[in-house]
Amino acid sequence: MLNRRAFLAASTLLVASGITARAQDRSEANALAYESIDQLRAIAAQGPAIVYFHAEWCPTCRATMVSFRGRWPEVQPGITLIIADYDTETDLKTRYGVTYQNTYVQVGVNGEKLQIWNGGGIDALNSKPIFD
């Protein structure tokens, strides 16, 4: 079972590890822990909001988090990655049709699912998001 403290520590480490990517016309890329659907809507109003369904017990998810820490400066500016606990955010999984961990969902300003994909890490974050 996922240790909530471990998950939050991983999320904090990701954010604290110098997660920045800059461009003149977009704000920095950012990573946050999931709080609420209202949070997702507010973030989506500012730019691409991508929910990442992470499970601490998942080897692929752990490797993805390591990759995020090492390669975050490569992420397109303007993207916000919201890390959701796969094991505890059951309502959120149901809302977006997520059936397994290491899944990404881009959320629109009304909280709707714009697109969903599994895996791909940094490369997918740079190629999948819809910028309005």
Coordinates of C-alpha atoms in Angstrom, one line a residue:
M1 CA 0.0 0.0 0.0
L2 CA 1.2 3.5 -0.8
N3 CA 2.7 5.4 2.1
R4 CA 1.2 8.8 1.9
R5 CA 4.2 10.3 3.6
A6 CA 6.5 8.7 1.0
F7 CA 4.3 10.0 -1.8
L8 CA 4.3 13.5 -0.5
A9 CA 8.1 13.4 0.1
A10 CA 8.6 12.3 -3.6
S11 CA 6.4 15.1 -4.8
T12 CA 8.2 17.6 -2.6
L13 CA 11.6 16.4 -3.7
L14 CA 10.5 16.7 -7.3
V15 CA 9.4 20.3 -6.7
A16 CA 12.4 21.2 -4.6
S17 CA 14.9 19.8 -7.0
G18 CA 15.1 22.9 -9.2
I19 CA 12.1 22.2 -11.4
T20 CA 12.3 25.0 -13.8
A21 CA 12.1 25.6 -17.5
R22 CA 12.0 29.1 -18.9
A23 CA 10.8 30.8 -22.0
Q24 CA 10.0 34.4 -22.7
D25 CA 6.4 33.9 -23.7
R26 CA 5.4 31.2 -21.1
S27 CA 5.8 30.7 -17.4
E28 CA 8.1 28.1 -16.0
A29 CA 7.0 24.4 -16.0
N30 CA 5.8 23.4 -12.6
A31 CA 5.0 20.3 -10.5
L32 CA 2.5 20.2 -7.6
A33 CA 0.7 17.6 -5.5
Y34 CA -3.0 17.1 -6.3
E35 CA -5.4 18.9 -4.0
S36 CA -8.8 19.2 -5.6
I37 CA -10.7 19.5 -8.9
D38 CA -10.9 23.2 -8.4
Q39 CA -7.1 23.3 -8.2
L40 CA -7.0 21.5 -11.6
R41 CA -9.5 24.0 -13.2
A42 CA -7.5 27.0 -11.9
I43 CA -4.3 25.6 -13.2
A44 CA -5.8 24.7 -16.6
A45 CA -7.0 28.3 -17.0
Q46 CA -3.3 29.3 -16.9
G47 CA -2.0 26.7 -19.3
P48 CA -1.7 23.0 -19.8
A49 CA -2.6 21.0 -16.6
I50 CA -1.4 17.4 -16.7
V51 CA -2.4 15.0 -13.9
Y52 CA 0.1 12.2 -13.4
F53 CA -1.3 9.2 -11.6
H54 CA 1.6 7.9 -9.6
A55 CA 1.9 4.9 -7.3
E56 CA 4.9 4.6 -5.0
W57 CA 4.9 0.8 -5.3
C58 CA 5.1 1.0 -9.1
P59 CA 8.6 0.5 -10.5
T60 CA 7.8 2.4 -13.6
C61 CA 6.4 5.3 -11.6
R62 CA 9.5 5.4 -9.4
A63 CA 11.7 5.5 -12.5
T64 CA 9.6 8.2 -14.0
M65 CA 10.0 10.4 -10.8
V66 CA 13.8 9.9 -11.0
S67 CA 13.7 11.0 -14.7
F68 CA 11.6 14.0 -13.8
R69 CA 14.1 15.1 -11.2
G70 CA 17.0 14.7 -13.6
R71 CA 15.4 16.1 -16.8
W72 CA 12.9 18.6 -15.6
P73 CA 14.6 21.6 -17.3
E74 CA 13.8 20.0 -20.6
V75 CA 10.0 20.2 -20.0
Q76 CA 8.2 22.8 -22.1
P77 CA 7.6 26.1 -20.2
G78 CA 3.9 26.6 -19.3
I79 CA 3.1 23.0 -18.4
T80 CA 2.0 22.2 -14.9
L81 CA 2.2 18.6 -13.8
I82 CA -0.1 17.7 -10.9
I83 CA 0.9 14.5 -9.2
A84 CA -2.0 12.4 -8.0
D85 CA -1.8 9.4 -5.7
Y86 CA -3.1 6.5 -7.8
D87 CA -4.2 4.5 -4.8
T88 CA -6.1 7.1 -2.8
E89 CA -7.6 9.4 -5.6
T90 CA -10.2 6.9 -6.6
D91 CA -12.9 9.5 -7.5
L92 CA -10.4 11.3 -9.7
K93 CA -9.4 8.0 -11.4
T94 CA -13.1 7.3 -12.1
R95 CA -13.8 10.8 -13.3
Y96 CA -11.1 10.5 -16.0
G97 CA -11.3 6.7 -16.8
V98 CA -7.9 5.9 -15.4
T99 CA -7.4 2.2 -15.0
Y100 CA -3.7 1.9 -14.2
Q101 CA -0.8 3.9 -12.7
N102 CA 1.7 5.9 -14.8
T103 CA -1.2 7.5 -16.6
Y104 CA -1.4 11.2 -17.6
V105 CA -4.5 13.2 -18.2
Q106 CA -4.6 16.7 -19.6
V107 CA -7.5 18.6 -17.9
G108 CA -9.4 21.5 -19.4
V109 CA -10.6 24.7 -17.7
N110 CA -14.0 23.1 -16.9
G111 CA -12.2 20.0 -15.4
E112 CA -12.9 17.9 -18.5
K113 CA -10.5 15.4 -19.8
L114 CA -8.8 16.7 -23.0
Q115 CA -6.6 13.7 -23.6
I116 CA -5.2 10.7 -21.8
W117 CA -2.0 8.7 -22.3
N118 CA 0.1 6.1 -20.5
G119 CA 3.8 6.5 -20.0
G120 CA 6.3 8.5 -22.0
G121 CA 7.7 10.7 -19.2
I122 CA 9.4 13.9 -20.2
D123 CA 9.2 13.1 -23.9
A124 CA 5.4 12.7 -23.8
L125 CA 5.0 15.9 -21.6
N126 CA 6.8 17.8 -24.4
S127 CA 4.8 16.3 -27.3
K128 CA 1.3 15.6 -26.0
P129 CA -0.1 18.8 -24.3
I130 CA -2.5 21.0 -26.1
F131 CA -1.6 24.6 -25.8
D132 CA -4.5 27.0 -26.6

